[in-house]
XYZ file of C-alpha atoms in Angstrom:
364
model
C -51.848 -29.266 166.443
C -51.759 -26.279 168.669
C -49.489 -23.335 167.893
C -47.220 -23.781 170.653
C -46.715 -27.578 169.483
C -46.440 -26.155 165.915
C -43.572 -24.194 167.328
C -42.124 -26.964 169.315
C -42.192 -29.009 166.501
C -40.148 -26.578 164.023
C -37.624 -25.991 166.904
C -36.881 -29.464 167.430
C -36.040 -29.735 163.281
C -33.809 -26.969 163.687
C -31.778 -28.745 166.423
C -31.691 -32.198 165.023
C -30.967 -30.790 161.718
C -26.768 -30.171 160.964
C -25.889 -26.834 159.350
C -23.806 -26.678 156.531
C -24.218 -25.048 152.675
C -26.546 -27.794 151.877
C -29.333 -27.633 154.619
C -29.161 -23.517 155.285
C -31.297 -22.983 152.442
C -33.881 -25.441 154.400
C -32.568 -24.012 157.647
C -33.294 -20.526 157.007
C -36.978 -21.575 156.030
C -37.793 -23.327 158.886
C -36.459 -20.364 161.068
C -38.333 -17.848 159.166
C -41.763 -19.944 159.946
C -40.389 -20.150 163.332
C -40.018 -16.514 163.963
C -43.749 -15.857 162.189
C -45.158 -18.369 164.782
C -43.338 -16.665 167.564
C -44.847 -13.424 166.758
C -48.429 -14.907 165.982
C -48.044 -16.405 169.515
C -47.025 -13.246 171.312
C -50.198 -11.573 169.855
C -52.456 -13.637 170.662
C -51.304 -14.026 174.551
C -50.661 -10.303 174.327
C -54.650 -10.434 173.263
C -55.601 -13.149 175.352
C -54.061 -11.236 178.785
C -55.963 -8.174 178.624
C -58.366 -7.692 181.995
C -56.338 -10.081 183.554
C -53.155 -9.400 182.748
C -49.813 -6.629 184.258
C -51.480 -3.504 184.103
C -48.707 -0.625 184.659
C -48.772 2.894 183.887
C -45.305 4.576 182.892
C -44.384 7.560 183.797
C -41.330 9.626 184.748
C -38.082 9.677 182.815
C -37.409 6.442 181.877
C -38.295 2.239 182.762
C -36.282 -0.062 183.683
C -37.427 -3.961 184.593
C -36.123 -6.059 187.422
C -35.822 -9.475 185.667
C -34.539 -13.017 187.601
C -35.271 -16.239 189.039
C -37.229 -16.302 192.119
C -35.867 -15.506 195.250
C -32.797 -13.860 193.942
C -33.300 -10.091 195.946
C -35.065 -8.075 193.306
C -37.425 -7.230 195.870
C -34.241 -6.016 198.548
C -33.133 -4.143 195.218
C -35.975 -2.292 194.642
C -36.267 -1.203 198.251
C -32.625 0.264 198.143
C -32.823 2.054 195.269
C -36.184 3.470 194.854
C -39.317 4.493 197.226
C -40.956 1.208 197.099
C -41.915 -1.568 199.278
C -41.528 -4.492 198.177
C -42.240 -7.419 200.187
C -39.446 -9.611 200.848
C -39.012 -13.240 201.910
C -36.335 -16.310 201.250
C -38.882 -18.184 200.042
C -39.937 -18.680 196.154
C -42.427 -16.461 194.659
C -42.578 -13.615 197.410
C -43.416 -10.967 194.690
C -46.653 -12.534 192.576
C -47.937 -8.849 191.217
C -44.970 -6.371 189.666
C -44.139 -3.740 192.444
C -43.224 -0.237 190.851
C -41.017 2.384 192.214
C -39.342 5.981 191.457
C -35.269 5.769 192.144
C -34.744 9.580 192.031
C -30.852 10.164 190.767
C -29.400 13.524 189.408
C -32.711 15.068 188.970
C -33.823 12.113 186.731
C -37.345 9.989 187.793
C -37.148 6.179 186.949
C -39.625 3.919 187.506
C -38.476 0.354 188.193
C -40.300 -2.123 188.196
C -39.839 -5.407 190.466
C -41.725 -8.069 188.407
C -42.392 -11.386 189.350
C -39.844 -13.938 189.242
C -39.722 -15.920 185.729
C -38.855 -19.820 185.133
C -37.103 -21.267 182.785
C -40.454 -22.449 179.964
C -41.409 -18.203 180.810
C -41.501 -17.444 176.897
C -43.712 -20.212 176.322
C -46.029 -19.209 179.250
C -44.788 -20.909 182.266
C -45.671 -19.623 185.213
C -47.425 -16.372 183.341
C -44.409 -15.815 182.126
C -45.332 -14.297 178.755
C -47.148 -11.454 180.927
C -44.184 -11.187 182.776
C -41.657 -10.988 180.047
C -44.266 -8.309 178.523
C -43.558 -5.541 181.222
C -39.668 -6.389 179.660
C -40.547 -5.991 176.252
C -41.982 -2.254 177.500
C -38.801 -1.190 179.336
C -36.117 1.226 178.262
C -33.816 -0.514 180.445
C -33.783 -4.512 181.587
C -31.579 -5.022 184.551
C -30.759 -8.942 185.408
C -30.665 -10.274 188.630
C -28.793 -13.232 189.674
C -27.809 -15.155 192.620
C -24.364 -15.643 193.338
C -24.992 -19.454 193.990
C -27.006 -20.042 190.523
C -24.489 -17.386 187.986
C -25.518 -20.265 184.981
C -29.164 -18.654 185.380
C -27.769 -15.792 182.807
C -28.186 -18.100 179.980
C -31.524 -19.383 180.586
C -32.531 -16.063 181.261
C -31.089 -14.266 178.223
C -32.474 -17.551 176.312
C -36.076 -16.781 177.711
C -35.953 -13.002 176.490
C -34.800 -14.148 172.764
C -37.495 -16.309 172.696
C -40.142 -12.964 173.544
C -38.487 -11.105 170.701
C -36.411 -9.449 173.076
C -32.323 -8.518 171.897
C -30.599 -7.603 174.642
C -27.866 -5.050 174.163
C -28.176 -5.204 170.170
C -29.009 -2.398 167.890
C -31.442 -3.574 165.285
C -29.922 -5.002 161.729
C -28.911 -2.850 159.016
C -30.818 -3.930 156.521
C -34.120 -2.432 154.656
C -36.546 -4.076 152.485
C -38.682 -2.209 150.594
C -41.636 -3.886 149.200
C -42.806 -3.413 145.583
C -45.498 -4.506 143.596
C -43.991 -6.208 140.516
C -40.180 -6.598 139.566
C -38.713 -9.601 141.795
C -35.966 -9.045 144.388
C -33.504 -6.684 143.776
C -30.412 -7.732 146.269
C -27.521 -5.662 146.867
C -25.335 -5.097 149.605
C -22.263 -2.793 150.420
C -20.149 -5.601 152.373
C -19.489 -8.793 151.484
C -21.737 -11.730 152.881
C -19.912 -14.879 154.748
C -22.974 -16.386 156.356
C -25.607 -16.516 153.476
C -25.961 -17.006 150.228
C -28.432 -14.935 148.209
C -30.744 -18.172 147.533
C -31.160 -18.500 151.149
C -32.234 -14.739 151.272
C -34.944 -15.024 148.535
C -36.450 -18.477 150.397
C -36.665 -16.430 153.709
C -38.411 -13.418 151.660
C -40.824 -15.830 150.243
C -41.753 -17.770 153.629
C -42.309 -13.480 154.688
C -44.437 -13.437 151.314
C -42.255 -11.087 150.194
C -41.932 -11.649 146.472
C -40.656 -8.113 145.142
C -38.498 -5.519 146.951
C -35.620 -3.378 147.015
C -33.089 -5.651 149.763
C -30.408 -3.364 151.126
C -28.102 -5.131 153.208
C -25.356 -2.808 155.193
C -23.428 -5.633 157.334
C -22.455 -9.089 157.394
C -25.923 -10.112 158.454
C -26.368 -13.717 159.946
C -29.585 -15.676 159.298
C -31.167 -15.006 162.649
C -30.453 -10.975 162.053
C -31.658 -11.420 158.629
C -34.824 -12.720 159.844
C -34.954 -9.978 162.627
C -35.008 -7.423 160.354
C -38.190 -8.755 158.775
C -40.273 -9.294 162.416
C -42.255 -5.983 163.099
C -42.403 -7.590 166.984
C -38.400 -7.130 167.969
C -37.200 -5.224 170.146
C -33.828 -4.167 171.064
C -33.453 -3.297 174.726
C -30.313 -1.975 176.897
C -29.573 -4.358 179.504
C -27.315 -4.809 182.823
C -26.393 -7.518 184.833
C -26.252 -7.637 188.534
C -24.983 -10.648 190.533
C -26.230 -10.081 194.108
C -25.690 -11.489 197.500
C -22.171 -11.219 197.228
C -21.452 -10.811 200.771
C -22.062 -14.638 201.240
C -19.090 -15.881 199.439
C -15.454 -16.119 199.491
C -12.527 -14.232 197.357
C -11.892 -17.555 195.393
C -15.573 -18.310 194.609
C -17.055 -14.599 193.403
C -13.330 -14.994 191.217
C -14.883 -18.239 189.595
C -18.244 -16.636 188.737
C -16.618 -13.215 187.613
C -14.887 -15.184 185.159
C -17.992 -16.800 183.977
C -20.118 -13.412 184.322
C -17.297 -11.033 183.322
C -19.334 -7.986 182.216
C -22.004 -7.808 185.508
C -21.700 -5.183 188.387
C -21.894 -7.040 191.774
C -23.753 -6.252 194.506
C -24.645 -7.182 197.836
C -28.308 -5.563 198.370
C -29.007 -6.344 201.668
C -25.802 -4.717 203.152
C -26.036 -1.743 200.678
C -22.826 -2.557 198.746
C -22.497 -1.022 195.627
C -25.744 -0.157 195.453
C -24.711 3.690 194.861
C -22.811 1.724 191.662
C -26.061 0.309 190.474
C -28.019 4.049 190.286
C -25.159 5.418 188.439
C -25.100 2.312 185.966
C -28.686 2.465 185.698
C -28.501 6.110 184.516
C -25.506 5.637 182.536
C -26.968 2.613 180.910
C -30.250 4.548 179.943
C -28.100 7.408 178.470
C -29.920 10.173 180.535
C -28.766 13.656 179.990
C -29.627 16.633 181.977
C -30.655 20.099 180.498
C -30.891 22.985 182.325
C -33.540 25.735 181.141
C -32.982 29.324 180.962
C -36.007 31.741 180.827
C -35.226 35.035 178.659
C -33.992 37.743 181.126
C -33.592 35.435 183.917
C -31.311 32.896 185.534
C -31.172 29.249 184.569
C -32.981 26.935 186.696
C -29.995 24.574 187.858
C -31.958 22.716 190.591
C -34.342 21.579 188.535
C -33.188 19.711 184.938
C -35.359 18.886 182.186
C -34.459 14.901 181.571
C -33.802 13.756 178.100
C -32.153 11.137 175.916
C -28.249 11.202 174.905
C -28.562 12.766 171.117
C -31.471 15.151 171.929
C -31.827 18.068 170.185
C -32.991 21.206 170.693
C -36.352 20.649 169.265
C -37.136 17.847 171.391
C -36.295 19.845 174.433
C -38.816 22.364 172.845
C -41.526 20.474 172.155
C -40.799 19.167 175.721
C -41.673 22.543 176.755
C -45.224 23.048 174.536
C -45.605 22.617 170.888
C -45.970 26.467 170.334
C -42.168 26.439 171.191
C -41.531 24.410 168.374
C -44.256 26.779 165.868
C -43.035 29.684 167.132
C -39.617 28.935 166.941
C -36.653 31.878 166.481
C -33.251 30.099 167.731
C -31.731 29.157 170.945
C -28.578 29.977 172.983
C -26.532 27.614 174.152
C -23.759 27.641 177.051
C -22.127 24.470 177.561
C -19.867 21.730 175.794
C -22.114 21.244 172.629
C -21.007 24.290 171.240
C -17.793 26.738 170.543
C -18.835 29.476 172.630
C -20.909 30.212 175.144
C -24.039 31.630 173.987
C -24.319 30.628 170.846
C -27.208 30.961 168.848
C -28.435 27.804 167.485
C -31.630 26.258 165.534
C -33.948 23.148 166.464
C -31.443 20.666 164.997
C -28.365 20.985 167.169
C -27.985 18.006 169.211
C -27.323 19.007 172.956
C -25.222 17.331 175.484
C -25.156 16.406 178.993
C -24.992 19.743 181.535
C -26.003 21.999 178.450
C -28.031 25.416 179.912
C -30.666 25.985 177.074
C -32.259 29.665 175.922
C -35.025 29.228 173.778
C -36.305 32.462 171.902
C -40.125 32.221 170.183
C -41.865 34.670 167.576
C -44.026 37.026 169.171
């Protein structure tokens, strides 16, 4: 039996078998050797791929992927928003290699990416669609296309990504496991647990080989976060959805599929409509901040803003700059709404915010 049928079989148990108290112990096994197959599996294509496989080189600010169905105007997206060119067609499968592009917004670079378009089997490597779904995995940003016509697509779609080890618009479980040699499990947990049992902990810990540890659980965990927290390949990715082609449908239709998509931003690419909404999500999303830099003695620089993450602080702006900013280190002054006063003097661990003009002062 091949490892994808080894992992077709286990998910077919899972569905045919009825939760309750008496089968979650079983349950939460056969999850636990699901989610070790998974991750075998995604190594080895990740293995299998290379010379062959999407090739991309990051670079500027941040990354954001295009992900949809064929045919759905990723392509038309990508040419709006960025430098690209794309090519474009109404048939299936226009885009067959993933298209990159800079969309240049309030001094930030972001690459986006326009990758091919997935099918539904993608995670199990459909239509290349593990190599697809890798250039996902890599983003800092996954951005959801669908089709006005096709809106049940989102579910497939987000179904395909949890199947990669992709968790879209989670932040990772709060729980830590620290491994020991000898001593059993040592559970504890500062809220109380309403969807397992500690039994059905231990049995996943043991299908992880995980025999003695230190378990510290800080929220109601379910199973499949549980598990999560125990698979090194998760990752936990912002992500947007867009509903395009807009422009092709009536008031009482796009009120039907905004009830079924609630939380998307919707667009109409190929007339330009919202697409100045889409940059600004995109940046907002990504949690972008600008910095502006002033030299010692001189003006600050506010054409040109350093680009970092929301919750920077002022050592990652320095070592930014050059590591000897960071070794060399006095303090910094700071004008802007991070601190009381303008000017003040600071050290590396103050956390900046957005629009912040930055002073840093080295040893000589």
């Amino acid at each position: 039996m091949t490892l994808e049928d080894r992992i077709r079989s286990i998910e077919e148990e899972i569905k045919k078998t009825p939760y309750n108290k008496a089968t979650s112990h079983h349950i939460g096994k056969l999850k636990a050797k699901l989610s070790q197959l998974r991750e075998e599996s995604f190594k080895r294509a990740s293995a299998g791929t290379k010379g062959k496989g999407f090739h991309l080189k990051k670079s500027g600010d941040s990354t954001v992927a295009l992900v949809g169905f064929p045919s759905v105007g990723k392509s038309t997206i990508l040419n709006q928003i960025t430098n690209a060119e794309s090519k474009i067609g109404s048939y299936e499968f226009t885009t067959l290699e993933v298209i990159p592009g800079v969309m240049e917004y309030r001094g930030a670079h972001i690459q986006i990416f326009d990758i091919p378009g997935i099918i539904s089997g993608a995670a199990h490597g459909r239509g290349r669609g593990r190599e697809i779904l890798s250039v996902a995995r890599n983003a800092d940003l996954i951005v959801i296309v669908l089709d006005v016509f096709q809106p049940q697509h989102q579910e497939l779609i987000l179904e395909e990504l949890n199947l990669i080890g992709i968790r879209p618009n989670q932040s990772p479980p709060d729980v830590r496991v620290k491994r020991r040699r000898i001593g059993g499990v040592k559970l504890a947990s500062t809220v109380p647990l309403t969807h397992m049992d500690e039994k059905s902990i231990r049995s996943i810990l043991n299908e992880y080989g995980v025999h003695s540890a230190d378990v510290l659980i800080r929220e109601d965990v379910t199973m499949d976060r549980f598990i999560d927290s125990l698979d090194s390949s998760i990752v936990y990715i912002p992500l947007l959805m867009v509903v395009n082609k807009i422009d092709l449908v009536d008031d009482d239709y796009l009120g039907e599929v905004k009830r079924k998509v609630p939380d998307a931003l919707y667009i109409a690419a190929d007339k330009q409509l919202n697409i100045d909404e889409l940059k600004e999500e995109i940046f907002q999303r990504l949690e972008l901040i600008r910095i502006y830099l002033k030299p010692q003695g001189k003006k600050a620089d506010m054409d040109d803003p350093l680009i970092v993450r929301k919750g920077s602080t002022v050592e990652n702006v320095a070592q930014r700059l050059h590591r000897d900013f960071v070794r060399n280190f006095r303090h910094a002054n700071v004008w802007g709404k991070s601190v009381k006063f303008p000017g003040q003097k600071i050290g590396l661990e103050h956390a900046l915010e957005d629009k912040d003009i930055v002073r840093i002062i080295v040893k000589k």
